[in-house]
PDB file of C-alpha atoms in Angstrom:
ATOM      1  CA  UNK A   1     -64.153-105.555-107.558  1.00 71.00           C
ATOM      2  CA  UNK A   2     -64.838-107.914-110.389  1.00 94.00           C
ATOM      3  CA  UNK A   3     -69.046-108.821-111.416  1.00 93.00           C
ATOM      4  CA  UNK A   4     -69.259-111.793-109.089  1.00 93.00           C
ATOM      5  CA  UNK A   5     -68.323-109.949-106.152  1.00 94.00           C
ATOM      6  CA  UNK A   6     -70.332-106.935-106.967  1.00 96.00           C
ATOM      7  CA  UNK A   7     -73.364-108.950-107.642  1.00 96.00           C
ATOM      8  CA  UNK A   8     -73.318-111.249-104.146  1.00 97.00           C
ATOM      9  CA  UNK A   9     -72.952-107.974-102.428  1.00 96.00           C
ATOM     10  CA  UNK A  10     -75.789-106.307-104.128  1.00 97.00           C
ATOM     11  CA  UNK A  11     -77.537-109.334-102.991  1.00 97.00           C
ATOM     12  CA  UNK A  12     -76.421-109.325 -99.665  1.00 96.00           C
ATOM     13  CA  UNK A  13     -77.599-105.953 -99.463  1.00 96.00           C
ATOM     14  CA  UNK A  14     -81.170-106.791-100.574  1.00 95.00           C
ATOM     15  CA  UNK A  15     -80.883-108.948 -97.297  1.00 95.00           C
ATOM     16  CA  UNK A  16     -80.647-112.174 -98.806  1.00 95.00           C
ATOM     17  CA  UNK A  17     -78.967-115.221 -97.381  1.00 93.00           C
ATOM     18  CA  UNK A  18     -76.394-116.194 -99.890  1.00 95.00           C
ATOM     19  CA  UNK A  19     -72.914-116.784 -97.802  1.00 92.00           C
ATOM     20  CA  UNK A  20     -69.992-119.030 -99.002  1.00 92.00           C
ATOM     21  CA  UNK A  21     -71.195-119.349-102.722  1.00 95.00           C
ATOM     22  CA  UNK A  22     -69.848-122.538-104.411  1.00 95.00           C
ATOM     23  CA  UNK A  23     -70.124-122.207-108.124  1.00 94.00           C
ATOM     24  CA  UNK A  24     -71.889-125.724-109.710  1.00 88.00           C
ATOM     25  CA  UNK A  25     -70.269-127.635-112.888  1.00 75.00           C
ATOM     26  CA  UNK A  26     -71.832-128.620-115.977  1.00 60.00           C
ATOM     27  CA  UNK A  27     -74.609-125.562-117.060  1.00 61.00           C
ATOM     28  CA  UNK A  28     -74.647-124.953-120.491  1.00 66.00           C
ATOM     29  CA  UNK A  29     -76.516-122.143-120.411  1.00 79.00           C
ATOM     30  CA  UNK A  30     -76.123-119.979-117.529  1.00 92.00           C
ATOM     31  CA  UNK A  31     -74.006-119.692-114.014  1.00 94.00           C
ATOM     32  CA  UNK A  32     -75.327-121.324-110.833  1.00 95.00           C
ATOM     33  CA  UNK A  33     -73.939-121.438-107.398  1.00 97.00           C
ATOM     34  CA  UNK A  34     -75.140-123.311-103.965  1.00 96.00           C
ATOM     35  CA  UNK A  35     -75.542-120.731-100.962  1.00 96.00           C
ATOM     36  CA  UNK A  36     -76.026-122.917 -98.313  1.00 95.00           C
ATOM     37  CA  UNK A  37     -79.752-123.828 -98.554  1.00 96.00           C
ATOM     38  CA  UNK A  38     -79.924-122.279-101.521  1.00 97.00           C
ATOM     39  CA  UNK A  39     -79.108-121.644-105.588  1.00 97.00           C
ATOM     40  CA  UNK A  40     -78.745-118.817-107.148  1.00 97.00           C
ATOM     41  CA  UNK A  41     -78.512-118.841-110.823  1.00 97.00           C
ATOM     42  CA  UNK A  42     -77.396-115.901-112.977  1.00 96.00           C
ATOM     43  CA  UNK A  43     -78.568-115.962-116.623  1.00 95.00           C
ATOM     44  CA  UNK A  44     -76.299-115.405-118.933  1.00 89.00           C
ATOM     45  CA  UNK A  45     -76.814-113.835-122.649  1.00 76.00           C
ATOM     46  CA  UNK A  46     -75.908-116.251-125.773  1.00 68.00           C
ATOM     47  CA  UNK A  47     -76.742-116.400-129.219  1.00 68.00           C
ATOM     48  CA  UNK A  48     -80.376-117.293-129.755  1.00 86.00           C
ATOM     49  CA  UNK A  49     -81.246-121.282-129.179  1.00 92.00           C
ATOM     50  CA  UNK A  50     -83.330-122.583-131.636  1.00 94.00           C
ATOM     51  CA  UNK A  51     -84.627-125.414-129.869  1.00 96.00           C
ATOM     52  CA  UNK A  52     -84.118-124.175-125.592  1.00 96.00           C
ATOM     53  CA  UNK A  53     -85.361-121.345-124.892  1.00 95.00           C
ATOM     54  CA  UNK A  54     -83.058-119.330-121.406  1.00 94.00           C
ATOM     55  CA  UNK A  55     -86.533-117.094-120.430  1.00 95.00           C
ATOM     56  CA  UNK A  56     -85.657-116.131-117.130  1.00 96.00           C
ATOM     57  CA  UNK A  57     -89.430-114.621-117.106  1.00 97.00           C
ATOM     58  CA  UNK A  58     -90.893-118.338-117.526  1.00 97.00           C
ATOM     59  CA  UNK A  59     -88.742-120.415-115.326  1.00 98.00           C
ATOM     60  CA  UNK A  60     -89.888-117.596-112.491  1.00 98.00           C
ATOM     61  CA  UNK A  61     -93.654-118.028-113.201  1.00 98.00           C
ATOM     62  CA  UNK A  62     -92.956-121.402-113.491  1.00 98.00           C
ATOM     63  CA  UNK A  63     -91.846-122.126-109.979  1.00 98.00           C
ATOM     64  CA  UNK A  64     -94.557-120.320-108.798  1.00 98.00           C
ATOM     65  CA  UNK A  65     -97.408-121.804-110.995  1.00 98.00           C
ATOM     66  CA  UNK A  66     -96.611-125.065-109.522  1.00 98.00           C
ATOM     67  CA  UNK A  67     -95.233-124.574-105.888  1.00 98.00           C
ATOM     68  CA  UNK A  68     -96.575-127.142-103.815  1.00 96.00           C
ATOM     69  CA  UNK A  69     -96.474-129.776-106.189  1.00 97.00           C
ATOM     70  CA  UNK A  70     -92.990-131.313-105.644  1.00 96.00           C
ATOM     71  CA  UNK A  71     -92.208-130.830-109.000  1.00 98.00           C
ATOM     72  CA  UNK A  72     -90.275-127.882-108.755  1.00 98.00           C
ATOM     73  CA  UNK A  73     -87.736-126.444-105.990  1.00 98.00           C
ATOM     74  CA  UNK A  74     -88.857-123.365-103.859  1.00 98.00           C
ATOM     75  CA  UNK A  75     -88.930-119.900-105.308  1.00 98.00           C
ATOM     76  CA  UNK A  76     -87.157-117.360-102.852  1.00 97.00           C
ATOM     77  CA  UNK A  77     -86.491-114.567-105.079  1.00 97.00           C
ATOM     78  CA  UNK A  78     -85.386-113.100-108.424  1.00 98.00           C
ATOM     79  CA  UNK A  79     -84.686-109.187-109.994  1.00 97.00           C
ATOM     80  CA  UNK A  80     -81.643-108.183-112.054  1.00 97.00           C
ATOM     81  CA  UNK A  81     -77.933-107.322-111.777  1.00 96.00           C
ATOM     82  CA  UNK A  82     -76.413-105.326-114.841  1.00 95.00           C
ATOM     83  CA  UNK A  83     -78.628-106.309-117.324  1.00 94.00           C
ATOM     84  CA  UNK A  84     -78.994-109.508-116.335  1.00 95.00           C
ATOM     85  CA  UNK A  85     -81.473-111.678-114.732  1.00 96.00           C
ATOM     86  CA  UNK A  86     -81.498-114.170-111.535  1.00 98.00           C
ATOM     87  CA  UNK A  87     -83.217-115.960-109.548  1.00 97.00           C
ATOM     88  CA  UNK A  88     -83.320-118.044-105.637  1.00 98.00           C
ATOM     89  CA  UNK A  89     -84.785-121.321-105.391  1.00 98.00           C
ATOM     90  CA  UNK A  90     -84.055-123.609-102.592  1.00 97.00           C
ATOM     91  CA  UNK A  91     -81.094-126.138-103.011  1.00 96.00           C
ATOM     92  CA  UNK A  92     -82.514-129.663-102.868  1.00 95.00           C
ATOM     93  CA  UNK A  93     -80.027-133.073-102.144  1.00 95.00           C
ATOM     94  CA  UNK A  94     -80.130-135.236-104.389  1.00 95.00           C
ATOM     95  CA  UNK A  95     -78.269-136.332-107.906  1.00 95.00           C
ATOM     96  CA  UNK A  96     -79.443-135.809-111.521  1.00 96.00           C
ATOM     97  CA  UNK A  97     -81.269-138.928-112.356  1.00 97.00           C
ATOM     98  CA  UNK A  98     -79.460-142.186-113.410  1.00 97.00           C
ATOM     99  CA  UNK A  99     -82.397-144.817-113.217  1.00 96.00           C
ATOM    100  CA  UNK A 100     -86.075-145.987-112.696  1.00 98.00           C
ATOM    101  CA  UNK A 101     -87.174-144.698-116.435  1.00 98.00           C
ATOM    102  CA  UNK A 102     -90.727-145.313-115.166  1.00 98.00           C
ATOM    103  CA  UNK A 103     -90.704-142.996-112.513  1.00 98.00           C
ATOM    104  CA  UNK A 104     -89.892-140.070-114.962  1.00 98.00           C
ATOM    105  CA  UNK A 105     -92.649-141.324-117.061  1.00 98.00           C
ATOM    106  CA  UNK A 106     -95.279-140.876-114.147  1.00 98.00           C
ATOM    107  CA  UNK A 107     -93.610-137.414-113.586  1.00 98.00           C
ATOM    108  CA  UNK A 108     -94.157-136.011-117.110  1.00 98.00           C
ATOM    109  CA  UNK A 109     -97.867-137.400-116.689  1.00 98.00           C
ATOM    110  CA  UNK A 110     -98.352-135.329-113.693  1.00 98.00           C
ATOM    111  CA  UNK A 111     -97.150-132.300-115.256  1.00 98.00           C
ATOM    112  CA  UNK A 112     -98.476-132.840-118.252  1.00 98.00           C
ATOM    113  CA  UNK A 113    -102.077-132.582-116.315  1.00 98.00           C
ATOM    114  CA  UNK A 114    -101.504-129.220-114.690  1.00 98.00           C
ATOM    115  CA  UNK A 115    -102.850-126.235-115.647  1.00 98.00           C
ATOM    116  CA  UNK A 116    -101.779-123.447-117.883  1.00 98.00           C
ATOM    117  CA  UNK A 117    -100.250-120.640-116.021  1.00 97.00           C
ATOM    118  CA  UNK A 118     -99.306-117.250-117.759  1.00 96.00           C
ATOM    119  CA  UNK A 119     -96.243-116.047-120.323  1.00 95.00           C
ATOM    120  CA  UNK A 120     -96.430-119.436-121.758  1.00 98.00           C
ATOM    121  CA  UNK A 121     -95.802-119.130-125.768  1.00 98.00           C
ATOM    122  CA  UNK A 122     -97.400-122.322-127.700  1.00 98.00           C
ATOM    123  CA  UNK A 123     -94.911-125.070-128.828  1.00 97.00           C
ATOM    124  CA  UNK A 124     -93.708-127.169-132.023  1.00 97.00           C
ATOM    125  CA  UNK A 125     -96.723-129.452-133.172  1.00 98.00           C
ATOM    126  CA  UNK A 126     -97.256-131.212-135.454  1.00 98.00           C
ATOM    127  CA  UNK A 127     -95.122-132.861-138.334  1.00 98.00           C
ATOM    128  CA  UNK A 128     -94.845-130.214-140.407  1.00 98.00           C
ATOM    129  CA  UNK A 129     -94.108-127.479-138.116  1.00 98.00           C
ATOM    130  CA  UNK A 130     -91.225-129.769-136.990  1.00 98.00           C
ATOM    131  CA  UNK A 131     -89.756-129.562-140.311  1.00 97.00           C
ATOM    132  CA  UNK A 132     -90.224-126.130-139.997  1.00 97.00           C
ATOM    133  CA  UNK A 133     -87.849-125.671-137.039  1.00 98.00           C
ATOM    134  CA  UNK A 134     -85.314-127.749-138.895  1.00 98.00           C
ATOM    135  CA  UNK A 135     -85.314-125.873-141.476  1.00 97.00           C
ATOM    136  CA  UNK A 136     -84.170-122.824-138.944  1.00 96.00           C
ATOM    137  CA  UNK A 137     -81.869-125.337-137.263  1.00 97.00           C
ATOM    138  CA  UNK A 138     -80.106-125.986-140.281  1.00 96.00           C
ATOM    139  CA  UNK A 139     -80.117-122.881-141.901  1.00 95.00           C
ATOM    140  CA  UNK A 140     -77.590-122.119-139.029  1.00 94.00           C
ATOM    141  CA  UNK A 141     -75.353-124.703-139.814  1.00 94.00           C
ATOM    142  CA  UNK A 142     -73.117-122.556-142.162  1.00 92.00           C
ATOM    143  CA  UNK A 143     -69.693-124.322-141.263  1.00 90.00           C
ATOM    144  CA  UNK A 144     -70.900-128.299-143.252  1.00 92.00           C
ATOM    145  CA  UNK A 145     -72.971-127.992-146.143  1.00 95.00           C
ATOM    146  CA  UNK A 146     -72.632-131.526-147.019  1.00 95.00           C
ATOM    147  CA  UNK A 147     -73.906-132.630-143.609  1.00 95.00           C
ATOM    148  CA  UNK A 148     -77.016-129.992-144.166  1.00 97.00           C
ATOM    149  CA  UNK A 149     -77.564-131.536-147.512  1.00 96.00           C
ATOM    150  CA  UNK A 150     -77.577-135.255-146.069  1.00 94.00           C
ATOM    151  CA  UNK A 151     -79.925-134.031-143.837  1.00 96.00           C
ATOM    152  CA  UNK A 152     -82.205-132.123-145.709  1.00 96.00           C
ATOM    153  CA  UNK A 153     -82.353-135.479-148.021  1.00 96.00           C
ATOM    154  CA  UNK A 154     -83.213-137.447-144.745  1.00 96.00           C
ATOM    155  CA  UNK A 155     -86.741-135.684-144.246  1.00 96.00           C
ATOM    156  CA  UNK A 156     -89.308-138.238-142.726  1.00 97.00           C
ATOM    157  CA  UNK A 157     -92.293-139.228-144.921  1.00 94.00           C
ATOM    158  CA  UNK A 158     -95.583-138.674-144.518  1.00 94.00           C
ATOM    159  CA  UNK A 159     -97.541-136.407-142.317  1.00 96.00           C
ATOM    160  CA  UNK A 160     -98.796-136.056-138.730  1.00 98.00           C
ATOM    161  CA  UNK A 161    -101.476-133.345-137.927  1.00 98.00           C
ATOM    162  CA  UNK A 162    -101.290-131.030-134.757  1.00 98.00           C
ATOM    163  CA  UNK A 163    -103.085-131.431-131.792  1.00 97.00           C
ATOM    164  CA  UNK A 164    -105.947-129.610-130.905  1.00 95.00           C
ATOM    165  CA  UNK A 165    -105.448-129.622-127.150  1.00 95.00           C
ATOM    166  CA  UNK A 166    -102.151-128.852-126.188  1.00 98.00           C
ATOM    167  CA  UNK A 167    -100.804-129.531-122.629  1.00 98.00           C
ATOM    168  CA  UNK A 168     -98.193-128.068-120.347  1.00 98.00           C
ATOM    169  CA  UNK A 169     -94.877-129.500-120.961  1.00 98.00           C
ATOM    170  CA  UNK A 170     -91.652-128.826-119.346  1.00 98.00           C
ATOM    171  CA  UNK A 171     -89.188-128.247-122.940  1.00 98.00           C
ATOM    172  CA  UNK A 172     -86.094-129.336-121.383  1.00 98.00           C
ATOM    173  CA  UNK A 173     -86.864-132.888-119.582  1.00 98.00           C
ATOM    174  CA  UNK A 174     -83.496-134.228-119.854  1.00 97.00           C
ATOM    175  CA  UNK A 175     -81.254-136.078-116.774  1.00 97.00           C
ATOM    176  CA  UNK A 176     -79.540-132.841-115.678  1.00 94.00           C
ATOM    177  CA  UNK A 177     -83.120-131.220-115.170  1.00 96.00           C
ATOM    178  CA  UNK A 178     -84.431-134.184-113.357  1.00 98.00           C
ATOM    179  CA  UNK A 179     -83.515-134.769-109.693  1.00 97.00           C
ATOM    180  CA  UNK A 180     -83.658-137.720-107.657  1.00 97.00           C
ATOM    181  CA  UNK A 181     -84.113-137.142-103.871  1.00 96.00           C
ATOM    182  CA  UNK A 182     -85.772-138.924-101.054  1.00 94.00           C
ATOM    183  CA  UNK A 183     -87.198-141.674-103.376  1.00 94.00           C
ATOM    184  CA  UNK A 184     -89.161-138.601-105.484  1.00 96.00           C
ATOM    185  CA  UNK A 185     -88.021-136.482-108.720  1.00 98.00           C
ATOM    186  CA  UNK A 186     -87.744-132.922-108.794  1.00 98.00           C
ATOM    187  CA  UNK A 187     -87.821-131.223-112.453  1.00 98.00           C
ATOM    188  CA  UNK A 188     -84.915-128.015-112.490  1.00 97.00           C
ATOM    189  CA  UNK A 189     -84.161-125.520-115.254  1.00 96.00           C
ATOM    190  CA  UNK A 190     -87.925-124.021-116.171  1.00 98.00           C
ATOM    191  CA  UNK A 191     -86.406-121.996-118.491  1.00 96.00           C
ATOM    192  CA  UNK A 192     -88.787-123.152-121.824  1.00 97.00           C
ATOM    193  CA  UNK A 193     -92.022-124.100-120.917  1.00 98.00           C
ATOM    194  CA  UNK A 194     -94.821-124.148-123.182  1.00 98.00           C
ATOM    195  CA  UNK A 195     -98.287-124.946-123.747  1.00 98.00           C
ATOM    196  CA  UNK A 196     -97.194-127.833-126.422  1.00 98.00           C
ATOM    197  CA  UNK A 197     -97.323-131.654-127.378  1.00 98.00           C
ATOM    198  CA  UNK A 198     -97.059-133.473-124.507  1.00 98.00           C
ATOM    199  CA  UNK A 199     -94.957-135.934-126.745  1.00 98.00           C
ATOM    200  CA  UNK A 200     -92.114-133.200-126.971  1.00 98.00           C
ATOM    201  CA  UNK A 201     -91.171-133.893-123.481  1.00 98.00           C
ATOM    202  CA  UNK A 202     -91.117-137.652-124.099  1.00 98.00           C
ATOM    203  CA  UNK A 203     -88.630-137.391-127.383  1.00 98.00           C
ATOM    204  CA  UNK A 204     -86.470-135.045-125.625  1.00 98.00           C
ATOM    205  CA  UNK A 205     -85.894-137.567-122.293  1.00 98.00           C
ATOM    206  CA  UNK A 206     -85.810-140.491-125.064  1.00 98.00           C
ATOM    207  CA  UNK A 207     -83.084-138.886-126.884  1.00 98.00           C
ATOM    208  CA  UNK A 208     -79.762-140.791-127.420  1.00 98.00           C
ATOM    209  CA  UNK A 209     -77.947-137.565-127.836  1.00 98.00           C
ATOM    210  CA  UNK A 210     -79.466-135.639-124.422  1.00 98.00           C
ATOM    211  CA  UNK A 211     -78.735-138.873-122.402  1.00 98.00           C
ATOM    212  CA  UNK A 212     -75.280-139.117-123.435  1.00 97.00           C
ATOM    213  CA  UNK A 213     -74.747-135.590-122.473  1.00 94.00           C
ATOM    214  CA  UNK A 214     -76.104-135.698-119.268  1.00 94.00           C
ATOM    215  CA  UNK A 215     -75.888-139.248-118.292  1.00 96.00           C
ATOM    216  CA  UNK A 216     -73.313-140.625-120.378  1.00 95.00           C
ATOM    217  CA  UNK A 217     -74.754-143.064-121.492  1.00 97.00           C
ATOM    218  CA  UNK A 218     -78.136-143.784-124.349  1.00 98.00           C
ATOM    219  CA  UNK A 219     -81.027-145.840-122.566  1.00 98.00           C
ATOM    220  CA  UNK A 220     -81.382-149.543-123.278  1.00 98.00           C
ATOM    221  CA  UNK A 221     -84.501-150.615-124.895  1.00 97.00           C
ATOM    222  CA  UNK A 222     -85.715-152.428-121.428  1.00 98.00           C
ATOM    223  CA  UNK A 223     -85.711-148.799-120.107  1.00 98.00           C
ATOM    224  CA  UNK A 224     -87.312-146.806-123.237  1.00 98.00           C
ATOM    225  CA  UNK A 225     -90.254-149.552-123.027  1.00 98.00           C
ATOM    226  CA  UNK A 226     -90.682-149.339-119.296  1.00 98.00           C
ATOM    227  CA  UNK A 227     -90.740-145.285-119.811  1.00 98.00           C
ATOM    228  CA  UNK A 228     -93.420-145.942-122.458  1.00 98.00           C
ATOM    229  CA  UNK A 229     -95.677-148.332-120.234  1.00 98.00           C
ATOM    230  CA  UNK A 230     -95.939-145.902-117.429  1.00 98.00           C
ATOM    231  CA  UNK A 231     -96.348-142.924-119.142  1.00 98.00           C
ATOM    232  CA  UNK A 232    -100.398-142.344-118.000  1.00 98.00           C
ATOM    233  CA  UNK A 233    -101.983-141.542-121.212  1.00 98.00           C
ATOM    234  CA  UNK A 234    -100.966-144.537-123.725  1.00 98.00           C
ATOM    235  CA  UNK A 235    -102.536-141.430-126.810  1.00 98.00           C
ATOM    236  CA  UNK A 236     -99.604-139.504-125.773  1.00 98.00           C
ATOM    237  CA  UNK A 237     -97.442-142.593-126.560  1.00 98.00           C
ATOM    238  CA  UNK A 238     -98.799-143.436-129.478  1.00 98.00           C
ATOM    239  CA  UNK A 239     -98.422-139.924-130.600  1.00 98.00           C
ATOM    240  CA  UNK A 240     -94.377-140.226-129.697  1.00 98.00           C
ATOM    241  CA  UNK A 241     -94.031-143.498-131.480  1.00 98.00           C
ATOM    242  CA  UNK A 242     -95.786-141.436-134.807  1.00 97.00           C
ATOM    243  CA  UNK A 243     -93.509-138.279-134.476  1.00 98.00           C
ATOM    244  CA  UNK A 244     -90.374-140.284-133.727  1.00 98.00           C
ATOM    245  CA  UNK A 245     -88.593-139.887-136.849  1.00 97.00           C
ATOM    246  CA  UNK A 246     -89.232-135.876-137.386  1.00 98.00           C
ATOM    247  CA  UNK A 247     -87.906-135.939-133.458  1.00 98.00           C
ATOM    248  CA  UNK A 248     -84.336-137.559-134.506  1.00 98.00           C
ATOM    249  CA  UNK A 249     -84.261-135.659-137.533  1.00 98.00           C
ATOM    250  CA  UNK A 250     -84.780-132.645-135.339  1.00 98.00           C
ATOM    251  CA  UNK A 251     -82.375-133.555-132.573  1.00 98.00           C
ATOM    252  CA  UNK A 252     -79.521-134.650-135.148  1.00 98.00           C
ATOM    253  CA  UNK A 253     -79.929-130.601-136.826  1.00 97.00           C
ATOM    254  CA  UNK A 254     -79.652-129.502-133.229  1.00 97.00           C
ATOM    255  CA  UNK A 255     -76.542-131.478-132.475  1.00 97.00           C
ATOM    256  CA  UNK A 256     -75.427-130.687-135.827  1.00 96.00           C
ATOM    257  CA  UNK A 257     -75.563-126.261-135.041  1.00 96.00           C
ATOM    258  CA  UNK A 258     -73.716-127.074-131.863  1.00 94.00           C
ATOM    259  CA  UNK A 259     -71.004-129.314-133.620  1.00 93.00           C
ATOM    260  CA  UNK A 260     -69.598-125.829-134.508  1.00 84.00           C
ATOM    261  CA  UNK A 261     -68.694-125.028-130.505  1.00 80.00           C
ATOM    262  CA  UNK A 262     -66.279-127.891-130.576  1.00 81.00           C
ATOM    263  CA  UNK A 263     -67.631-130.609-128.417  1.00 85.00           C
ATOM    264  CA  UNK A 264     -67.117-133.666-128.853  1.00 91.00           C
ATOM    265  CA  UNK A 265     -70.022-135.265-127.416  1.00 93.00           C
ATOM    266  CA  UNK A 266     -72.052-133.101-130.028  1.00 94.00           C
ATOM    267  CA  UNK A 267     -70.713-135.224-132.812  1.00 95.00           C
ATOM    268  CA  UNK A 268     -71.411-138.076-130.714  1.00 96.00           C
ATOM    269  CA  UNK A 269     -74.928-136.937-130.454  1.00 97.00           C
ATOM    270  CA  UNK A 270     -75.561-136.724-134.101  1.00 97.00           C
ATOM    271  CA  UNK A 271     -74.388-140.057-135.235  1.00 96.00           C
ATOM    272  CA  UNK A 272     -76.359-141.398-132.092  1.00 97.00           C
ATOM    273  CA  UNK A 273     -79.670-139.737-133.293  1.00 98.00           C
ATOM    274  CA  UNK A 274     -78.991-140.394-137.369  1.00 96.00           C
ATOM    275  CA  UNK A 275     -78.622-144.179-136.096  1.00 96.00           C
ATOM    276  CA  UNK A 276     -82.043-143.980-134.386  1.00 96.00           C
ATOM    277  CA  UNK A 277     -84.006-142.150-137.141  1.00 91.00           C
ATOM    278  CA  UNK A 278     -82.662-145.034-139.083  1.00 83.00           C
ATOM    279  CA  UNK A 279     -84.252-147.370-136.731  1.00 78.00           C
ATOM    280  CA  UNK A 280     -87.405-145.443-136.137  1.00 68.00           C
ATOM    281  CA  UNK A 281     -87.941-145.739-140.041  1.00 60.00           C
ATOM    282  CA  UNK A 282     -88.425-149.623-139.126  1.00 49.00           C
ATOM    283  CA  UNK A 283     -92.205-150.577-138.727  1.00 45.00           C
ATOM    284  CA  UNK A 284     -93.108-151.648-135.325  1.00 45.00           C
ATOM    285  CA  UNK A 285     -94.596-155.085-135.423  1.00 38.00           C
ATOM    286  CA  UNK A 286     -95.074-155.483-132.018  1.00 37.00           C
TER     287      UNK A 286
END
């Protein structure tokens, strides 16, 4: 009996409803299947992220922090298999989000008010703690020095001071995590959550590179200002707009590290990012 048949049986066994699993495309991080009314998702071990975390322990505490809010599918259960964790939410119809930037906007505002819940670690803030994470990031680019080195030599200038009040933020905000259902938006994939900077979760929908992976395409600038103008909390915004170049820099080390698994929308990502740091270097006049 191979592991995927031992572990639906073990959860059969448990007495859980998880008949005729159908495994889902397109994780990057772990395996997920639809049961019916149901997911189950099996995390898998990898090499250490430097920038998503896979904490099976959050993403639980997570959907239960903030059941009842329609921001998160329903928990149904969770344990471990083998040395491995996984968890049952409910399966909810919809399709990874394609449009209506705004109404993401107003989501991350929502969240962004709720309160802290426990097993949250505190997040990147702050300018120069970004450069400190790209300094890990890179570090683990071994296989391209010279890209490292044009890199390094594309630090942004200047300075922006943490916040003193952080907020709950979501870590992975991108269109695969976000789904769109009976004219609402569900948030999927708790697996980083922090106590952070609110603005984290706006660079990371923003960026070129995460909506080319997930929705093939970057956003047009109509749809990055309407995103902007409904976000609730215009500080938040400004803070974004500040932080903008450290988050490219950031994103376009990220891409970089995963360059070395071979796929080709990684490269794609990096130029895409490199080309917005460039513009985000540009003063805004408006």
């Amino acid at each position: 009996m191979d592991f995927d048949q031992r572990f639906f049986r073990s959860l059969k066994a448990q007495g859980l409803d998880v008949a005729a699993p159908l495994p889902f495309r397109g994780g990057r991080s772990n395996r997920v299947w639809r049961c019916g009314d149901r997911v189950v998702k099996l995390y898998l071990r990898h090499r250490d992220n430097p920038l998503f975390a896979n904490d099976p322990a959050r993403e639980v505490a997570a959907l239960a922090a903030l059941s009842g809010t329609g921001m998160v599918p329903s928990l149904l259960g969770s344990g471990r298999f083998e040395g491995h964790n996984w968890l049952i939410y409910g399966h909810i119809t919809g399709a990874p989000w394609q449009q209506d930037s705004g109404h993401v906007a107003q989501l991350l505002g929502r969240l962004h008010d709720q309160p802290e819940f426990s097993g949250l670690p505190r997040g990147v803030n702050g300018s120069a703690a970004l450069e400190a994470q790209v300094e890990v990031i890179l570090n683990r680019c071994t296989t391209d020095p010279d890209r490292v080195a044009q890199l390094q030599q594309l630090r942004p200038i200047g300075q922006v001071p943490a916040l003193s009040q952080l907020a709950l933020i979501h870590g992975d905000p991108v269109p695969g995590n976000l789904l769109a259902h009976d004219g609402t938006l569900t948030l999927i994939d708790w697996q980083c959550p922090q106590m952070g900077d609110p603005s984290e979760d706006l660079a990371l929908f923003l960026s070129p590179a995460m909506q080319v992976l997930y929705r093939g395409a970057v956003l047009s600038a109509t749809e990055v200002e309407a995103f902007l103008a409904a976000y609730p909390d215009p500080r938040v915004v400004g803070r974004y707009l500040s932080l903008k170049p450290w988050f490219h820099w950031r994103m376009a080390g990220y891409c970089l590290w995963r360059c070395t698994d071979g796929n080709p929308l990684d490269q794609q990502g990096y130029e895409l990012e490199l080309a917005a740091m460039d513009q985000s270097s540009i003063p805004n006049t408006a």
